[in-house]
Coordinates of C-alpha atoms and ligand atoms in Angstrom, one line a residue:
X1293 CA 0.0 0.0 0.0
X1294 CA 1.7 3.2 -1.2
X1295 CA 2.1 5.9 1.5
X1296 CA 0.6 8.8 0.3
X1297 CA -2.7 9.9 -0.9
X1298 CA -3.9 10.7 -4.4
X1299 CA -7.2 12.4 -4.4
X1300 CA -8.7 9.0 -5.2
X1301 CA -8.8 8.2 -1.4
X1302 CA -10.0 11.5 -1.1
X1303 CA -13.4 11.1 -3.3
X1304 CA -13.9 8.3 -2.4
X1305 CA -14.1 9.0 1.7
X1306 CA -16.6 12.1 0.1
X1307 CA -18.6 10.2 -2.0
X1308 CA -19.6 7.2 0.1
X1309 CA -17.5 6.7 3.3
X1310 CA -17.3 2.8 1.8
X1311 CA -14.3 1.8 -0.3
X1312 CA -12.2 -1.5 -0.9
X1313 CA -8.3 -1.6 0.5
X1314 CA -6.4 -4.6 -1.9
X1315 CA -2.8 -5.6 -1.7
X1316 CA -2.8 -4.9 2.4
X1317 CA -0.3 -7.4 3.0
X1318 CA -2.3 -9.9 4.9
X1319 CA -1.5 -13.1 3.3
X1320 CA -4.7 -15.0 1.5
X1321 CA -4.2 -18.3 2.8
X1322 CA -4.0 -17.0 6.3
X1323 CA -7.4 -15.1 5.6
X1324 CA -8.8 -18.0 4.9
X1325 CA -7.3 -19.9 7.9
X1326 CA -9.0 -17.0 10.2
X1327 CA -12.4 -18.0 8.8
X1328 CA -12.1 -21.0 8.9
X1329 CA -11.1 -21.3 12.4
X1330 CA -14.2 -18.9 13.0
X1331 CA -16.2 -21.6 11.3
X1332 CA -15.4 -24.3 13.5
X1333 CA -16.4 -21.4 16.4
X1334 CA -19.4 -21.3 15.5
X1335 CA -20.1 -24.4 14.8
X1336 CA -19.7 -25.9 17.8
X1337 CA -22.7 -26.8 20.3
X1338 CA -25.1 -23.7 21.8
X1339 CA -24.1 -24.9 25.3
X1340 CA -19.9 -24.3 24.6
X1341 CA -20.5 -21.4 23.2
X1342 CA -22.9 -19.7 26.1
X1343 CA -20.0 -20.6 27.7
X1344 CA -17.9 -17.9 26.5
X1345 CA -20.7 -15.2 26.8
X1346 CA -19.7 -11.9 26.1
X1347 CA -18.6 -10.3 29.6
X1348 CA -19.0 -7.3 31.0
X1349 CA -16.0 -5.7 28.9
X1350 CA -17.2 -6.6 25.3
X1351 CA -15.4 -9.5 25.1
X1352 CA -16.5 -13.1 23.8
X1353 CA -19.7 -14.9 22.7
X1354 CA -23.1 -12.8 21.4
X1355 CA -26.0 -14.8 20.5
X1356 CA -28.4 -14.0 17.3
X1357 CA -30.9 -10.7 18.6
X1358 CA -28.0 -9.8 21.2
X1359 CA -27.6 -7.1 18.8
X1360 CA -30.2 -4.9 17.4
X1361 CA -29.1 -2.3 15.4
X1362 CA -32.1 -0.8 14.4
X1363 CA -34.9 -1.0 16.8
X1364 CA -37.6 1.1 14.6
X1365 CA -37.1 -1.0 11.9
X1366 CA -36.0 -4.1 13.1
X1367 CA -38.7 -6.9 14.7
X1368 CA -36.3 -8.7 16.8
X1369 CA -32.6 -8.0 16.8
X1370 CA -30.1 -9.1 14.0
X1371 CA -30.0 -12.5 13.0
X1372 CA -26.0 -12.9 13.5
X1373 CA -24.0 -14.9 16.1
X1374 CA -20.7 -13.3 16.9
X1375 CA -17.6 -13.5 18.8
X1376 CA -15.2 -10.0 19.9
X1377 CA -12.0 -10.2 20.7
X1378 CA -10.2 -7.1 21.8
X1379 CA -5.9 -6.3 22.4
X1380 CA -5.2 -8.6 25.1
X1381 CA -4.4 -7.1 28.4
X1382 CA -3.6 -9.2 31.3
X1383 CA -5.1 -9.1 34.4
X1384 CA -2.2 -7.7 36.7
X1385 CA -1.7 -4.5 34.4
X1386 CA -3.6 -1.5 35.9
X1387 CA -5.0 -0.7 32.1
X1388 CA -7.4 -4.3 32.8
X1389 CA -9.4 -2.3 34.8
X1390 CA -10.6 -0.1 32.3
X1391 CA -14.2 -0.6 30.1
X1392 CA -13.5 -2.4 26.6
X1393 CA -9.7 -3.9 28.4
X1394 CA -8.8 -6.7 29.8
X1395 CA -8.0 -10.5 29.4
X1396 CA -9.9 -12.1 26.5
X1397 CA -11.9 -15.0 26.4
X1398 CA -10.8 -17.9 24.5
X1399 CA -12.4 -21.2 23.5
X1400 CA -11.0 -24.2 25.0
X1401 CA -7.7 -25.2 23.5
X1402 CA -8.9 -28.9 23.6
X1403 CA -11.5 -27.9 21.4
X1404 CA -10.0 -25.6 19.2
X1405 CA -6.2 -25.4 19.4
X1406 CA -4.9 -23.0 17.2
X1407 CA -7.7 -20.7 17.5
X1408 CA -6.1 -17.9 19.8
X1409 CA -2.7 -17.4 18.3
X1410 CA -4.9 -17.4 14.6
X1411 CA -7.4 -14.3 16.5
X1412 CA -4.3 -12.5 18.2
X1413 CA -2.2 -12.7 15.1
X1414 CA -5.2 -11.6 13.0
X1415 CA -6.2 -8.5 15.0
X1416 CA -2.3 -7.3 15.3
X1417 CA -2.1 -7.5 11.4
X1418 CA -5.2 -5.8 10.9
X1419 CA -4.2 -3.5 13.4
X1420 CA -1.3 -2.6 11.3
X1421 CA -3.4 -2.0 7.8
X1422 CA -5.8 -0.1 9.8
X1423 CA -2.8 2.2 11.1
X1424 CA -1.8 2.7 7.3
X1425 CA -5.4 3.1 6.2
X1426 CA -5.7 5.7 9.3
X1427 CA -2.4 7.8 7.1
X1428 CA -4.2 8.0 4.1
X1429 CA -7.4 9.3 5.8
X1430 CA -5.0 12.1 7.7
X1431 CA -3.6 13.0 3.8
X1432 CA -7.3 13.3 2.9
X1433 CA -7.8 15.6 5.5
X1434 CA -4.7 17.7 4.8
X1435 CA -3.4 16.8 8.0
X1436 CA 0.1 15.1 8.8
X1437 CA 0.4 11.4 7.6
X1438 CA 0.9 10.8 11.3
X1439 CA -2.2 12.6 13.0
X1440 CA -4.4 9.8 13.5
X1441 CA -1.4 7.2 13.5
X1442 CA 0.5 8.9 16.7
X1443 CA 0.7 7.5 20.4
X1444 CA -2.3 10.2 21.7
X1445 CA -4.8 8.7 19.3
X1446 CA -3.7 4.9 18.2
X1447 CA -1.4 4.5 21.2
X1448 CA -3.6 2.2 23.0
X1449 CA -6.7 2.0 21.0
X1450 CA -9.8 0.1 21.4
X1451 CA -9.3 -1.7 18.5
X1452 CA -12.2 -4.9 18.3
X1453 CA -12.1 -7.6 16.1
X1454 CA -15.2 -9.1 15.7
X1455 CA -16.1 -12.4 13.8
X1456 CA -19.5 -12.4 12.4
X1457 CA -21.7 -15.7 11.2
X1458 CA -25.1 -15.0 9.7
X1459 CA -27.9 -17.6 9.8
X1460 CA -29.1 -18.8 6.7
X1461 CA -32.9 -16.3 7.8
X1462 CA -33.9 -14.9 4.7
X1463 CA -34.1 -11.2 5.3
X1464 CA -37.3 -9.7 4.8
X1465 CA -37.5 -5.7 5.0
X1466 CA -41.1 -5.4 4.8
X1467 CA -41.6 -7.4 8.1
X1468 CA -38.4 -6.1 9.9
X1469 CA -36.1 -9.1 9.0
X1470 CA -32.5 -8.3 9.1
X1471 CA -29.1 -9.7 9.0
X1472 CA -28.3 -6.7 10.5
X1473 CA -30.3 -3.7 10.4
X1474 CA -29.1 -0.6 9.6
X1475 CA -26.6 1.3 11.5
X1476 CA -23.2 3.4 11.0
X1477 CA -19.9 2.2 12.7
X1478 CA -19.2 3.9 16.1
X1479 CA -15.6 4.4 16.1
X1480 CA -12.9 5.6 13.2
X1481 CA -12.5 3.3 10.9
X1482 CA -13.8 -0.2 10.1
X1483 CA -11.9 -2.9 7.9
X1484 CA -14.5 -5.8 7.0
X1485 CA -13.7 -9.0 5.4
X1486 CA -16.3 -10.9 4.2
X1487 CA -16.8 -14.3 2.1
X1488 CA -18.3 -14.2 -0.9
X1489 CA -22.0 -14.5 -0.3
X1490 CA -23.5 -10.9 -1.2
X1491 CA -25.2 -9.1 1.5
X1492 CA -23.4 -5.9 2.5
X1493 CA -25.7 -2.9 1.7
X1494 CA -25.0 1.1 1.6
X1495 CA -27.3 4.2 1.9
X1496 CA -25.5 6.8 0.2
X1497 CA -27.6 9.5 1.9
X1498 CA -29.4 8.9 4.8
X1499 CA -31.9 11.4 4.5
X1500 CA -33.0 10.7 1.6
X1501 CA -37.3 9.7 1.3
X1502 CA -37.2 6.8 0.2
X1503 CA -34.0 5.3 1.0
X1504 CA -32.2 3.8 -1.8
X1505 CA -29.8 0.7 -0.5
X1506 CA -26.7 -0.5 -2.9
X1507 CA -25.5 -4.3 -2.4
X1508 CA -21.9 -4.0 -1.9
X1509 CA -20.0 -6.6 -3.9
X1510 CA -18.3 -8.8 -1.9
X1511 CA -14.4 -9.0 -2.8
X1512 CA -12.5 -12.0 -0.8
X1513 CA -8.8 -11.0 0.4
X1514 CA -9.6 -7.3 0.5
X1515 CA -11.2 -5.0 2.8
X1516 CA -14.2 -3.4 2.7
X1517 CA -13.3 0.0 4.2
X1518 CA -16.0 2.3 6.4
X1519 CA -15.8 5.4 8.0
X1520 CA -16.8 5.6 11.1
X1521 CA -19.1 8.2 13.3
X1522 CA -16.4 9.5 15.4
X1523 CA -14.4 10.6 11.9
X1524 CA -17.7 12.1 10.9
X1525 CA -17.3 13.9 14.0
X1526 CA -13.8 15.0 13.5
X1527 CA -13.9 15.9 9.9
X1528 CA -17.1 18.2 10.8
X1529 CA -19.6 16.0 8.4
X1530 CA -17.5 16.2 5.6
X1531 CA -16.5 12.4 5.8
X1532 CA -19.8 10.9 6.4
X1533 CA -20.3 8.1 8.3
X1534 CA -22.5 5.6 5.9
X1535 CA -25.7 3.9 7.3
X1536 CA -25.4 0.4 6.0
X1537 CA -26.9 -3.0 7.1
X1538 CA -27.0 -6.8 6.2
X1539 CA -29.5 -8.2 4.5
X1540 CA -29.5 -12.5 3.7
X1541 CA -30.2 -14.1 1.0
X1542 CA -31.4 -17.5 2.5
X1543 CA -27.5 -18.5 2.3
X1544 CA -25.3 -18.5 5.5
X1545 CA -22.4 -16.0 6.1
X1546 CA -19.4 -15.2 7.6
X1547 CA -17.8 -11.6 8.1
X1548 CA -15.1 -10.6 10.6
X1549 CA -15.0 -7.1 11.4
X1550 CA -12.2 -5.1 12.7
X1551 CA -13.7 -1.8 14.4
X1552 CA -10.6 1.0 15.1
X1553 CA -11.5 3.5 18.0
X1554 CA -8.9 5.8 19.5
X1555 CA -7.4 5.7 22.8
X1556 CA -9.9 5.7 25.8
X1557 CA -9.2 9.0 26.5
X1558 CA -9.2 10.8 23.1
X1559 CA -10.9 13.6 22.6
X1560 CA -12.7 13.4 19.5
X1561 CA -13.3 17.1 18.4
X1562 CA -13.4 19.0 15.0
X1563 CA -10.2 19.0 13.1
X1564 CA -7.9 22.1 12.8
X1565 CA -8.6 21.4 8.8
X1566 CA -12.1 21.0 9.1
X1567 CA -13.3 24.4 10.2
X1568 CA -14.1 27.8 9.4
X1569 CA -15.7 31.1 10.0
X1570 CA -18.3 30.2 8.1
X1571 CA -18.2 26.6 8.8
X1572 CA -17.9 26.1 12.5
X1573 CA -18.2 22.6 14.3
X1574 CA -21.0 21.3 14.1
X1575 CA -20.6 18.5 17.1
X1576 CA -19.5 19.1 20.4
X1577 CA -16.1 17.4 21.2
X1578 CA -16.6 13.8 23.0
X1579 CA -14.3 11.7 24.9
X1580 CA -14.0 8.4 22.9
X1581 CA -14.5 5.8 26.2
X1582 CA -17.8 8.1 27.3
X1583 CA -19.2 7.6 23.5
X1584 CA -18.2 4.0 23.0
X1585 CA -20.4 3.1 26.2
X1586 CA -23.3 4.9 25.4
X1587 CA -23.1 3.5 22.0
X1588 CA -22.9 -0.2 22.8
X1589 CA -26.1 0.6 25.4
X1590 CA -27.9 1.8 23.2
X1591 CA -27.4 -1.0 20.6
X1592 CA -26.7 -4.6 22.6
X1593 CA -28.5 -6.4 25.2
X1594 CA -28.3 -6.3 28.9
X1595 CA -26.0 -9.5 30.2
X1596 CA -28.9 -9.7 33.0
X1597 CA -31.1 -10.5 30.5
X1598 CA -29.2 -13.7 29.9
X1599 CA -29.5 -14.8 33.7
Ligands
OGA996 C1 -20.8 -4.5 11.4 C2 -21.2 -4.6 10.0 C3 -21.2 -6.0 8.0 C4 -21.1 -7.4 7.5 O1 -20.5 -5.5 12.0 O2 -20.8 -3.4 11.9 O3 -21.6 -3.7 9.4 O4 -21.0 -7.6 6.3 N1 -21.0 -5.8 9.4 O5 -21.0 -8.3 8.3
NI997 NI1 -21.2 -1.9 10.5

């Protein structure tokens, strides 16, 4: 991936916040190892997999519905099963005791051996591409390659991988059917891979009456790239943030997200670049740990409601 940006990154972040990242230097045959090793995740029995239920810091098993993305639209929650896996922090250092930090869970290793060094390795190469992704985004912006990619901001992000599995549901929007309902990603970035069942849908403009939804196609070995709401935030609207959602097509699929949010306590306020006389902020600033909690409130279910 070159280091610099050429007005193409640019247009593209304008036009739809969506675009696809190719020769990232995440080797194919590895990609394929990570889903398959997500396969055999979810595959295994409902009772080992309640096992690893999510805990109270975001990490581990979610059921189908323990998301629901968009409540007007959506019935029940999204029919997905997934699995997060965050940096691993050990117990004994004082950073474990912060939300969205702390020791993982992992699956048995008598059950699935290989599967944590595949996840950890995974999430620190995606890391990487995300961090060169995050350059390009800082050219866009006419700000230093480094702005986003500097110890204040990606030092110690809350950087999630999350492995996705869709039932085979046929969505149905009439009746509020989802694979996942609509939504924009919380944080800065998001780096999706997906298989090659289609499903992926963008709203280009939110506002619009009616909304028009675009499949994107899916492209195995590369990302799909989206922008996130707390870039939205910083680039004063003028990277948007695009609504997109999941809809199936009878088929089953699998999808592993990596979802890149700053450093806990990272102010996320208009950029230097981004603002005017004429065009002042439009968004207060927000710390990033204070939005990221409201945001997964607002959008998962309560653990006490698995009691
Ligand atoms: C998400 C998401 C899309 C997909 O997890 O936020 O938008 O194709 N996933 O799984
Ligand atoms: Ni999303």
């Amino acid at each position: 991936m070159a280091n610099s940006s050429n007005g193409n990154d640019q247009q593209a972040c304008l036009d739809s916040g969506f675009f696809y990242v190719i020769n990232h230097g995440i080797d194919k045959k590895f990609m394929d190892e990570v889903f398959s090793q997500s396969k055999k995740f979810f595959s295994l029995p409902m009772e080992e997999k309640m096992k690893l239920l999510r805990n109270e810091k975001n990490r581990g098993y979610t059921p189908v519905f323990d998301e629901h993305l968009d409540p007007v639209n959506q019935i029940h929650g999204d029919y997905k099963e997934g699995y997060y896996i965050g940096i691993e922090v050990s117990e004994d250092d004082p950073d474990s005791q912060k939300p969205f930090c702390g020791p993982n869970m992992w699956p048995c290793v008598d059950i699935l051996p290989t599967w944590r060094e595949t996840m950890e390795k995974y999430h620190q190469e995606a890391l990487k591409v995300a961090r060169k992704v995050s350059q390009l985004i800082a050219l866009a912006l006419e700000l230093n390659f480094d702005y986003f990619d500097h110890p204040e901001m990606l030092g110690k992000p809350i950087a999630t991988l999350r492995l996705l599995h869709y039932e085979d549901r046929t969505s149905e929007p009439d009746k509020g059917i989802f694979g996942a309902g609509a939504h924009s990603d919380f944080g800065l970035i998001t780096l999706l891979a997906t298989d090659d069942i289609v499903g992926l849908q963008i709203c280009k403009n939110r506002d619009a009456e009616p909304q028009v939804w675009e499949y994107v196609p899916p492209l195995k070995g590369a990302f799909v790239v989206n922008l996130g709401d707390m870039l939205e935030r910083w680039s004063n609207d003028i990277f948007r943030s695009t609504l997109h959602r999941v809809l199936s097509n009878g088929q089953e699929r699998y999808s592993i997200a990596f979802f890149v949010e700053p450093n806990h306590d990272c102010i996320v306020k208009c950029l230097p670049t981004c603002q005017s006389e004429n065009n002042p902020p439009k968004f207060p600033p927000i710390k990033c740990l204070d939005y990221m909690l409201q945001r997964y409130k607002d959008t998962h279910a309560d653990l006490n409601s698995y009691k």
